[in-house]
Amino acid sequence: MTPLSTHFDHLVLMMRDELMNRAPLFERDGYRLTDLAVHNLGSINRLIPLDSTYIELLGWPAGKPPQRKEIAEQPLGLDALVFRTEDAQATFERLQRAGYKVNPVQRLERPLLFQGKECLARFDTVRFSVQPVAGLRIYFCQHLTPEFIWNEAAIHHKNGAKSLDQIIVEAPAAQTVSTQLAAVIDGRPHIREDGANVIDLPNLQLVVKSTPNLSAASIARASILHEDGRICVFDPHL
């Protein structure tokens, strides 16, 4: 299969108000995390940058109510699939033409210290008012300052983690969900020999497997390719 031109951007790991307590567990696993950052929308995060993607540990300050409505009720765990766009406005218009209920482009910003200077990381995001795949939180992100995430210092990890290899989604009907998901990112799923439905992106593989007792789709797990060729399941420490 020819990979899609749509790249995967990042996988969100919802930490709710426990981010500060749980983040050191990932550092003990050998990941290099970015410093704590505060978004203009009130959420906080730390990142595990990889070669062309990253894992975002997302939450809000302990002891305070969440300010972002779309994450306030999200449980701990693997939370969102975020796809990259080079033009957020064009992506918004494409999705709107296709009949999806999508919000206008939203600017997200967070201050950070980069090479000794105070800078502002900026992103334009395209989010759905009604998610197109039941159970999955999906959105698109355009990086206006990618150099603040992907740089040589940030993507070097003691444990040798290099890139996201696969993300596994479990669903009550894998073929239906993979078709819905592929339509959102303008792609085509195919069925692997083991019966799993697969969407090949340029920088990772999305795999949808049937789990009949589920009422909706969910992100089950992710695997990471290491520099020595090992592929290991990512531990979300839940």
PDB file of C-alpha atoms in Angstrom:
ATOM      1  CA  MET A   1       0.000   0.000   0.000  1.00  0.00           C
ATOM      2  CA  THR A   2       1.212   3.526  -0.767  1.00  0.00           C
ATOM      3  CA  PRO A   3       1.395   5.541   2.484  1.00  0.00           C
ATOM      4  CA  LEU A   4      -0.811   8.574   2.895  1.00  0.00           C
ATOM      5  CA  SER A   5       0.609  12.056   2.699  1.00  0.00           C
ATOM      6  CA  THR A   6      -1.086  12.795   6.048  1.00  0.00           C
ATOM      7  CA  HIS A   7       1.449  12.412   8.851  1.00  0.00           C
ATOM      8  CA  PHE A   8       0.657  11.492  12.406  1.00  0.00           C
ATOM      9  CA  ASP A   9       1.572  14.342  14.737  1.00  0.00           C
ATOM     10  CA  HIS A  10       1.209  13.277  18.347  1.00  0.00           C
ATOM     11  CA  LEU A  11      -0.442  10.917  20.780  1.00  0.00           C
ATOM     12  CA  VAL A  12      -2.070  12.483  23.830  1.00  0.00           C
ATOM     13  CA  LEU A  13      -1.745  10.792  27.206  1.00  0.00           C
ATOM     14  CA  MET A  14      -4.284  12.316  29.585  1.00  0.00           C
ATOM     15  CA  MET A  15      -2.826  12.904  33.043  1.00  0.00           C
ATOM     16  CA  ARG A  16      -5.677  15.052  34.399  1.00  0.00           C
ATOM     17  CA  ASP A  17      -4.390  16.749  37.605  1.00  0.00           C
ATOM     18  CA  GLU A  18      -1.717  14.069  38.204  1.00  0.00           C
ATOM     19  CA  LEU A  19       0.816  15.170  35.595  1.00  0.00           C
ATOM     20  CA  MET A  20       3.402  16.463  38.050  1.00  0.00           C
ATOM     21  CA  ASN A  21       3.308  13.246  40.087  1.00  0.00           C
ATOM     22  CA  ARG A  22       3.392  10.868  37.144  1.00  0.00           C
ATOM     23  CA  ALA A  23       5.893  12.583  34.822  1.00  0.00           C
ATOM     24  CA  PRO A  24       8.981  11.395  36.776  1.00  0.00           C
ATOM     25  CA  LEU A  25       7.951   7.788  36.073  1.00  0.00           C
ATOM     26  CA  PHE A  26       8.642   8.331  32.378  1.00  0.00           C
ATOM     27  CA  GLU A  27      12.005   9.925  33.143  1.00  0.00           C
ATOM     28  CA  ARG A  28      12.887   6.810  35.157  1.00  0.00           C
ATOM     29  CA  ASP A  29      12.034   4.778  32.047  1.00  0.00           C
ATOM     30  CA  GLY A  30      14.748   6.683  30.188  1.00  0.00           C
ATOM     31  CA  TYR A  31      12.681   9.279  28.326  1.00  0.00           C
ATOM     32  CA  ARG A  32      13.777  12.901  28.099  1.00  0.00           C
ATOM     33  CA  LEU A  33      10.748  15.092  28.856  1.00  0.00           C
ATOM     34  CA  THR A  34      10.409  18.740  27.958  1.00  0.00           C
ATOM     35  CA  ASP A  35       9.983  21.244  30.766  1.00  0.00           C
ATOM     36  CA  LEU A  36       6.527  21.889  32.160  1.00  0.00           C
ATOM     37  CA  ALA A  37       4.602  24.311  29.937  1.00  0.00           C
ATOM     38  CA  VAL A  38       1.340  26.207  30.408  1.00  0.00           C
ATOM     39  CA  HIS A  39      -0.998  26.784  27.443  1.00  0.00           C
ATOM     40  CA  ASN A  40      -2.912  29.984  26.884  1.00  0.00           C
ATOM     41  CA  LEU A  41      -6.056  27.856  27.347  1.00  0.00           C
ATOM     42  CA  GLY A  42      -5.051  26.868  30.882  1.00  0.00           C
ATOM     43  CA  SER A  43      -3.854  23.289  30.359  1.00  0.00           C
ATOM     44  CA  ILE A  44      -0.311  22.107  31.154  1.00  0.00           C
ATOM     45  CA  ASN A  45       1.897  19.587  29.404  1.00  0.00           C
ATOM     46  CA  ARG A  46       5.239  17.886  29.099  1.00  0.00           C
ATOM     47  CA  LEU A  47       6.333  16.159  25.903  1.00  0.00           C
ATOM     48  CA  ILE A  48       8.269  13.066  24.915  1.00  0.00           C
ATOM     49  CA  PRO A  49       9.600  14.229  21.501  1.00  0.00           C
ATOM     50  CA  LEU A  50      10.428  11.481  18.983  1.00  0.00           C
ATOM     51  CA  ASP A  51      11.833  11.691  15.470  1.00  0.00           C
ATOM     52  CA  SER A  52       8.700  12.950  13.695  1.00  0.00           C
ATOM     53  CA  THR A  53       6.020  12.642  16.351  1.00  0.00           C
ATOM     54  CA  TYR A  54       5.706  13.045  20.084  1.00  0.00           C
ATOM     55  CA  ILE A  55       3.744  11.850  23.072  1.00  0.00           C
ATOM     56  CA  GLU A  56       2.039  14.644  24.974  1.00  0.00           C
ATOM     57  CA  LEU A  57       1.457  14.275  28.703  1.00  0.00           C
ATOM     58  CA  LEU A  58      -1.511  16.602  29.131  1.00  0.00           C
ATOM     59  CA  GLY A  59      -3.362  17.811  32.186  1.00  0.00           C
ATOM     60  CA  TRP A  60      -4.059  20.758  34.453  1.00  0.00           C
ATOM     61  CA  PRO A  61      -2.571  22.032  37.731  1.00  0.00           C
ATOM     62  CA  ALA A  62      -3.297  19.915  40.796  1.00  0.00           C
ATOM     63  CA  GLY A  63      -5.902  21.387  43.105  1.00  0.00           C
ATOM     64  CA  LYS A  64      -7.467  23.519  40.365  1.00  0.00           C
ATOM     65  CA  PRO A  65     -10.488  22.846  38.136  1.00  0.00           C
ATOM     66  CA  PRO A  66      -9.751  22.179  34.444  1.00  0.00           C
ATOM     67  CA  GLN A  67     -10.237  25.234  32.243  1.00  0.00           C
ATOM     68  CA  ARG A  68     -10.479  23.379  28.930  1.00  0.00           C
ATOM     69  CA  LYS A  69     -13.951  21.896  28.554  1.00  0.00           C
ATOM     70  CA  GLU A  70     -12.949  19.309  25.935  1.00  0.00           C
ATOM     71  CA  ILE A  71     -10.557  17.555  28.339  1.00  0.00           C
ATOM     72  CA  ALA A  72     -12.363  18.089  31.645  1.00  0.00           C
ATOM     73  CA  GLU A  73     -14.175  14.744  31.542  1.00  0.00           C
ATOM     74  CA  GLN A  74     -11.473  12.705  29.822  1.00  0.00           C
ATOM     75  CA  PRO A  75     -10.237   9.763  31.920  1.00  0.00           C
ATOM     76  CA  LEU A  76      -6.610   8.967  32.634  1.00  0.00           C
ATOM     77  CA  GLY A  77      -4.957   7.174  29.761  1.00  0.00           C
ATOM     78  CA  LEU A  78      -4.282   7.262  26.033  1.00  0.00           C
ATOM     79  CA  ASP A  79      -6.630  10.004  24.989  1.00  0.00           C
ATOM     80  CA  ALA A  80      -6.330  11.477  21.488  1.00  0.00           C
ATOM     81  CA  LEU A  81      -5.004  10.891  17.983  1.00  0.00           C
ATOM     82  CA  VAL A  82      -3.617  14.098  16.514  1.00  0.00           C
ATOM     83  CA  PHE A  83      -2.809  14.381  12.815  1.00  0.00           C
ATOM     84  CA  ARG A  84      -0.552  16.948  11.194  1.00  0.00           C
ATOM     85  CA  THR A  85      -1.697  19.603   8.780  1.00  0.00           C
ATOM     86  CA  GLU A  86       0.410  22.123   6.901  1.00  0.00           C
ATOM     87  CA  ASP A  87      -2.604  24.419   6.498  1.00  0.00           C
ATOM     88  CA  ALA A  88      -5.148  24.388   9.319  1.00  0.00           C
ATOM     89  CA  GLN A  89      -7.622  26.624   7.492  1.00  0.00           C
ATOM     90  CA  ALA A  90      -7.577  24.394   4.403  1.00  0.00           C
ATOM     91  CA  THR A  91      -8.101  21.330   6.597  1.00  0.00           C
ATOM     92  CA  PHE A  92     -11.036  23.029   8.307  1.00  0.00           C
ATOM     93  CA  GLU A  93     -12.597  23.808   4.928  1.00  0.00           C
ATOM     94  CA  ARG A  94     -12.037  20.252   3.627  1.00  0.00           C
ATOM     95  CA  LEU A  95     -13.667  18.699   6.673  1.00  0.00           C
ATOM     96  CA  GLN A  96     -16.541  21.152   6.580  1.00  0.00           C
ATOM     97  CA  ARG A  97     -17.194  20.387   2.909  1.00  0.00           C
ATOM     98  CA  ALA A  98     -17.196  16.693   3.750  1.00  0.00           C
ATOM     99  CA  GLY A  99     -19.993  17.267   6.246  1.00  0.00           C
ATOM    100  CA  TYR A 100     -18.095  16.958   9.521  1.00  0.00           C
ATOM    101  CA  LYS A 101     -19.078  19.157  12.455  1.00  0.00           C
ATOM    102  CA  VAL A 102     -15.829  21.038  12.932  1.00  0.00           C
ATOM    103  CA  ASN A 103     -14.892  24.117  14.951  1.00  0.00           C
ATOM    104  CA  PRO A 104     -13.064  27.122  13.456  1.00  0.00           C
ATOM    105  CA  VAL A 105      -9.272  27.093  13.616  1.00  0.00           C
ATOM    106  CA  GLN A 106      -8.049  27.692  17.168  1.00  0.00           C
ATOM    107  CA  ARG A 107      -4.661  29.166  18.127  1.00  0.00           C
ATOM    108  CA  LEU A 108      -2.795  27.423  20.938  1.00  0.00           C
ATOM    109  CA  GLU A 109       0.338  28.927  22.492  1.00  0.00           C
ATOM    110  CA  ARG A 110       2.736  28.183  25.317  1.00  0.00           C
ATOM    111  CA  PRO A 111       5.899  29.944  26.499  1.00  0.00           C
ATOM    112  CA  LEU A 112       9.148  28.017  26.737  1.00  0.00           C
ATOM    113  CA  LEU A 113      12.863  28.495  27.187  1.00  0.00           C
ATOM    114  CA  PHE A 114      14.770  27.577  24.012  1.00  0.00           C
ATOM    115  CA  GLN A 115      18.565  27.806  23.817  1.00  0.00           C
ATOM    116  CA  GLY A 116      18.543  30.232  26.721  1.00  0.00           C
ATOM    117  CA  LYS A 117      15.884  32.522  25.255  1.00  0.00           C
ATOM    118  CA  GLU A 118      12.234  32.966  26.178  1.00  0.00           C
ATOM    119  CA  CYS A 119      10.137  31.927  23.190  1.00  0.00           C
ATOM    120  CA  LEU A 120       6.525  31.167  22.335  1.00  0.00           C
ATOM    121  CA  ALA A 121       5.522  27.844  20.780  1.00  0.00           C
ATOM    122  CA  ARG A 122       2.483  28.368  18.537  1.00  0.00           C
ATOM    123  CA  PHE A 123       0.027  25.906  16.995  1.00  0.00           C
ATOM    124  CA  ASP A 124      -3.168  26.155  14.967  1.00  0.00           C
ATOM    125  CA  THR A 125      -5.592  23.342  15.711  1.00  0.00           C
ATOM    126  CA  VAL A 126      -8.713  22.040  14.002  1.00  0.00           C
ATOM    127  CA  ARG A 127     -11.096  20.319  16.404  1.00  0.00           C
ATOM    128  CA  PHE A 128     -14.465  18.653  15.958  1.00  0.00           C
ATOM    129  CA  SER A 129     -17.605  19.802  17.754  1.00  0.00           C
ATOM    130  CA  VAL A 130     -18.883  16.242  17.240  1.00  0.00           C
ATOM    131  CA  GLN A 131     -16.202  13.566  16.977  1.00  0.00           C
ATOM    132  CA  PRO A 132     -16.405  11.591  13.724  1.00  0.00           C
ATOM    133  CA  VAL A 133     -15.535   8.247  15.335  1.00  0.00           C
ATOM    134  CA  ALA A 134     -17.417   7.349  18.498  1.00  0.00           C
ATOM    135  CA  GLY A 135     -15.039   6.928  21.427  1.00  0.00           C
ATOM    136  CA  LEU A 136     -12.013   8.580  19.806  1.00  0.00           C
ATOM    137  CA  ARG A 137     -10.830  12.149  20.313  1.00  0.00           C
ATOM    138  CA  ILE A 138      -9.287  13.259  17.019  1.00  0.00           C
ATOM    139  CA  TYR A 139      -7.981  16.604  15.836  1.00  0.00           C
ATOM    140  CA  PHE A 140      -5.444  18.231  13.516  1.00  0.00           C
ATOM    141  CA  CYS A 141      -2.438  20.369  14.424  1.00  0.00           C
ATOM    142  CA  GLN A 142      -0.382  22.798  12.358  1.00  0.00           C
ATOM    143  CA  HIS A 143       3.001  23.604  13.897  1.00  0.00           C
ATOM    144  CA  LEU A 144       3.970  27.238  13.427  1.00  0.00           C
ATOM    145  CA  THR A 145       7.196  26.782  15.428  1.00  0.00           C
ATOM    146  CA  PRO A 146       8.259  23.123  14.892  1.00  0.00           C
ATOM    147  CA  GLU A 147      11.873  23.868  15.795  1.00  0.00           C
ATOM    148  CA  PHE A 148      10.870  24.144  19.452  1.00  0.00           C
ATOM    149  CA  ILE A 149       9.769  20.491  19.532  1.00  0.00           C
ATOM    150  CA  TRP A 150      11.962  18.593  17.089  1.00  0.00           C
ATOM    151  CA  ASN A 151      15.603  19.358  17.756  1.00  0.00           C
ATOM    152  CA  GLU A 152      18.626  17.167  18.382  1.00  0.00           C
ATOM    153  CA  ALA A 153      18.715  17.665  22.146  1.00  0.00           C
ATOM    154  CA  ALA A 154      15.011  16.989  22.670  1.00  0.00           C
ATOM    155  CA  ILE A 155      14.708  13.754  20.692  1.00  0.00           C
ATOM    156  CA  HIS A 156      17.657  11.937  22.303  1.00  0.00           C
ATOM    157  CA  HIS A 157      16.479   9.504  24.992  1.00  0.00           C
ATOM    158  CA  LYS A 158      18.589   7.395  27.337  1.00  0.00           C
ATOM    159  CA  ASN A 159      16.470   4.339  26.603  1.00  0.00           C
ATOM    160  CA  GLY A 160      17.059   4.673  22.846  1.00  0.00           C
ATOM    161  CA  ALA A 161      13.442   5.477  21.957  1.00  0.00           C
ATOM    162  CA  LYS A 162      13.324   6.679  18.363  1.00  0.00           C
ATOM    163  CA  SER A 163       9.820   6.783  16.899  1.00  0.00           C
ATOM    164  CA  LEU A 164       6.225   5.726  17.321  1.00  0.00           C
ATOM    165  CA  ASP A 165       5.825   2.501  15.366  1.00  0.00           C
ATOM    166  CA  GLN A 166       2.169   1.510  15.774  1.00  0.00           C
ATOM    167  CA  ILE A 167      -0.944   2.723  17.519  1.00  0.00           C
ATOM    168  CA  ILE A 168      -3.560   0.075  18.214  1.00  0.00           C
ATOM    169  CA  VAL A 169      -7.230   1.035  18.323  1.00  0.00           C
ATOM    170  CA  GLU A 170      -9.793  -1.464  19.560  1.00  0.00           C
ATOM    171  CA  ALA A 171     -13.362  -1.153  18.315  1.00  0.00           C
ATOM    172  CA  PRO A 172     -16.639  -3.101  18.306  1.00  0.00           C
ATOM    173  CA  ALA A 173     -16.479  -3.224  14.483  1.00  0.00           C
ATOM    174  CA  ALA A 174     -12.934  -2.710  13.195  1.00  0.00           C
ATOM    175  CA  GLN A 175     -13.797  -2.352   9.516  1.00  0.00           C
ATOM    176  CA  THR A 176     -16.394   0.351  10.195  1.00  0.00           C
ATOM    177  CA  VAL A 177     -14.081   2.336  12.466  1.00  0.00           C
ATOM    178  CA  SER A 178     -11.062   2.048  10.163  1.00  0.00           C
ATOM    179  CA  THR A 179     -13.186   3.280   7.250  1.00  0.00           C
ATOM    180  CA  GLN A 180     -14.464   6.219   9.322  1.00  0.00           C
ATOM    181  CA  LEU A 181     -10.965   7.072  10.521  1.00  0.00           C
ATOM    182  CA  ALA A 182      -9.461   6.822   7.054  1.00  0.00           C
ATOM    183  CA  ALA A 183     -12.131   9.137   5.655  1.00  0.00           C
ATOM    184  CA  VAL A 184     -11.207  11.828   8.177  1.00  0.00           C
ATOM    185  CA  ILE A 185      -7.553  11.787   7.121  1.00  0.00           C
ATOM    186  CA  ASP A 186      -8.370  11.212   3.434  1.00  0.00           C
ATOM    187  CA  GLY A 187      -6.881   7.714   3.264  1.00  0.00           C
ATOM    188  CA  ARG A 188      -7.639   4.066   2.581  1.00  0.00           C
ATOM    189  CA  PRO A 189      -7.537   1.174   5.061  1.00  0.00           C
ATOM    190  CA  HIS A 190      -6.504  -2.335   4.096  1.00  0.00           C
ATOM    191  CA  ILE A 191      -6.921  -5.683   5.817  1.00  0.00           C
ATOM    192  CA  ARG A 192      -3.789  -7.403   7.082  1.00  0.00           C
ATOM    193  CA  GLU A 193      -3.298 -11.181   6.933  1.00  0.00           C
ATOM    194  CA  ASP A 194      -4.267 -11.513  10.590  1.00  0.00           C
ATOM    195  CA  GLY A 195      -7.571  -9.742   9.927  1.00  0.00           C
ATOM    196  CA  ALA A 196      -6.616  -6.399  11.461  1.00  0.00           C
ATOM    197  CA  ASN A 197      -7.594  -3.247   9.601  1.00  0.00           C
ATOM    198  CA  VAL A 198      -4.553  -1.074   8.899  1.00  0.00           C
ATOM    199  CA  ILE A 199      -4.009   2.505   7.783  1.00  0.00           C
ATOM    200  CA  ASP A 200      -0.424   3.185   6.677  1.00  0.00           C
ATOM    201  CA  LEU A 201       0.797   6.716   7.311  1.00  0.00           C
ATOM    202  CA  PRO A 202       4.253   7.958   6.266  1.00  0.00           C
ATOM    203  CA  ASN A 203       5.542   7.921   9.848  1.00  0.00           C
ATOM    204  CA  LEU A 204       3.581   5.140  11.586  1.00  0.00           C
ATOM    205  CA  GLN A 205       0.874   2.528  11.246  1.00  0.00           C
ATOM    206  CA  LEU A 206      -2.636   2.744  12.683  1.00  0.00           C
ATOM    207  CA  VAL A 207      -4.109  -0.678  13.424  1.00  0.00           C
ATOM    208  CA  VAL A 208      -7.795  -1.194  14.239  1.00  0.00           C
ATOM    209  CA  LYS A 209      -8.773  -4.501  15.831  1.00  0.00           C
ATOM    210  CA  SER A 210     -12.239  -5.834  16.619  1.00  0.00           C
ATOM    211  CA  THR A 211     -13.187  -6.241  20.265  1.00  0.00           C
ATOM    212  CA  PRO A 212     -16.910  -7.059  20.173  1.00  0.00           C
ATOM    213  CA  ASN A 213     -17.673  -6.327  23.840  1.00  0.00           C
ATOM    214  CA  LEU A 214     -16.737  -2.641  23.473  1.00  0.00           C
ATOM    215  CA  SER A 215     -19.451  -0.018  23.070  1.00  0.00           C
ATOM    216  CA  ALA A 216     -17.132   2.437  21.278  1.00  0.00           C
ATOM    217  CA  ALA A 217     -13.603   2.643  19.903  1.00  0.00           C
ATOM    218  CA  SER A 218     -10.650   3.341  22.191  1.00  0.00           C
ATOM    219  CA  ILE A 219      -6.873   3.705  21.934  1.00  0.00           C
ATOM    220  CA  ALA A 220      -5.562   0.460  23.384  1.00  0.00           C
ATOM    221  CA  ARG A 221      -1.779   0.851  23.213  1.00  0.00           C
ATOM    222  CA  ALA A 222       1.157   2.198  21.278  1.00  0.00           C
ATOM    223  CA  SER A 223       4.552   0.756  20.434  1.00  0.00           C
ATOM    224  CA  ILE A 224       7.873   2.552  20.062  1.00  0.00           C
ATOM    225  CA  LEU A 225      10.783   1.688  17.797  1.00  0.00           C
ATOM    226  CA  HIS A 226      14.186   1.978  19.520  1.00  0.00           C
ATOM    227  CA  GLU A 227      17.570   2.761  18.009  1.00  0.00           C
ATOM    228  CA  ASP A 228      18.686  -0.865  18.351  1.00  0.00           C
ATOM    229  CA  GLY A 229      15.680  -2.112  16.396  1.00  0.00           C
ATOM    230  CA  ARG A 230      13.586  -3.233  19.368  1.00  0.00           C
ATOM    231  CA  ILE A 231       9.868  -2.454  19.281  1.00  0.00           C
ATOM    232  CA  CYS A 232       8.472  -2.011  22.795  1.00  0.00           C
ATOM    233  CA  VAL A 233       4.998  -1.297  24.076  1.00  0.00           C
ATOM    234  CA  PHE A 234       4.781   2.189  25.537  1.00  0.00           C
ATOM    235  CA  ASP A 235       3.984   2.087  29.258  1.00  0.00           C
ATOM    236  CA  PRO A 236       1.486   4.854  30.174  1.00  0.00           C
ATOM    237  CA  HIS A 237       1.960   4.181  33.916  1.00  0.00           C
ATOM    238  CA  LEU A 238      -1.712   3.937  34.772  1.00  0.00           C
TER     239      LEU A 238
END
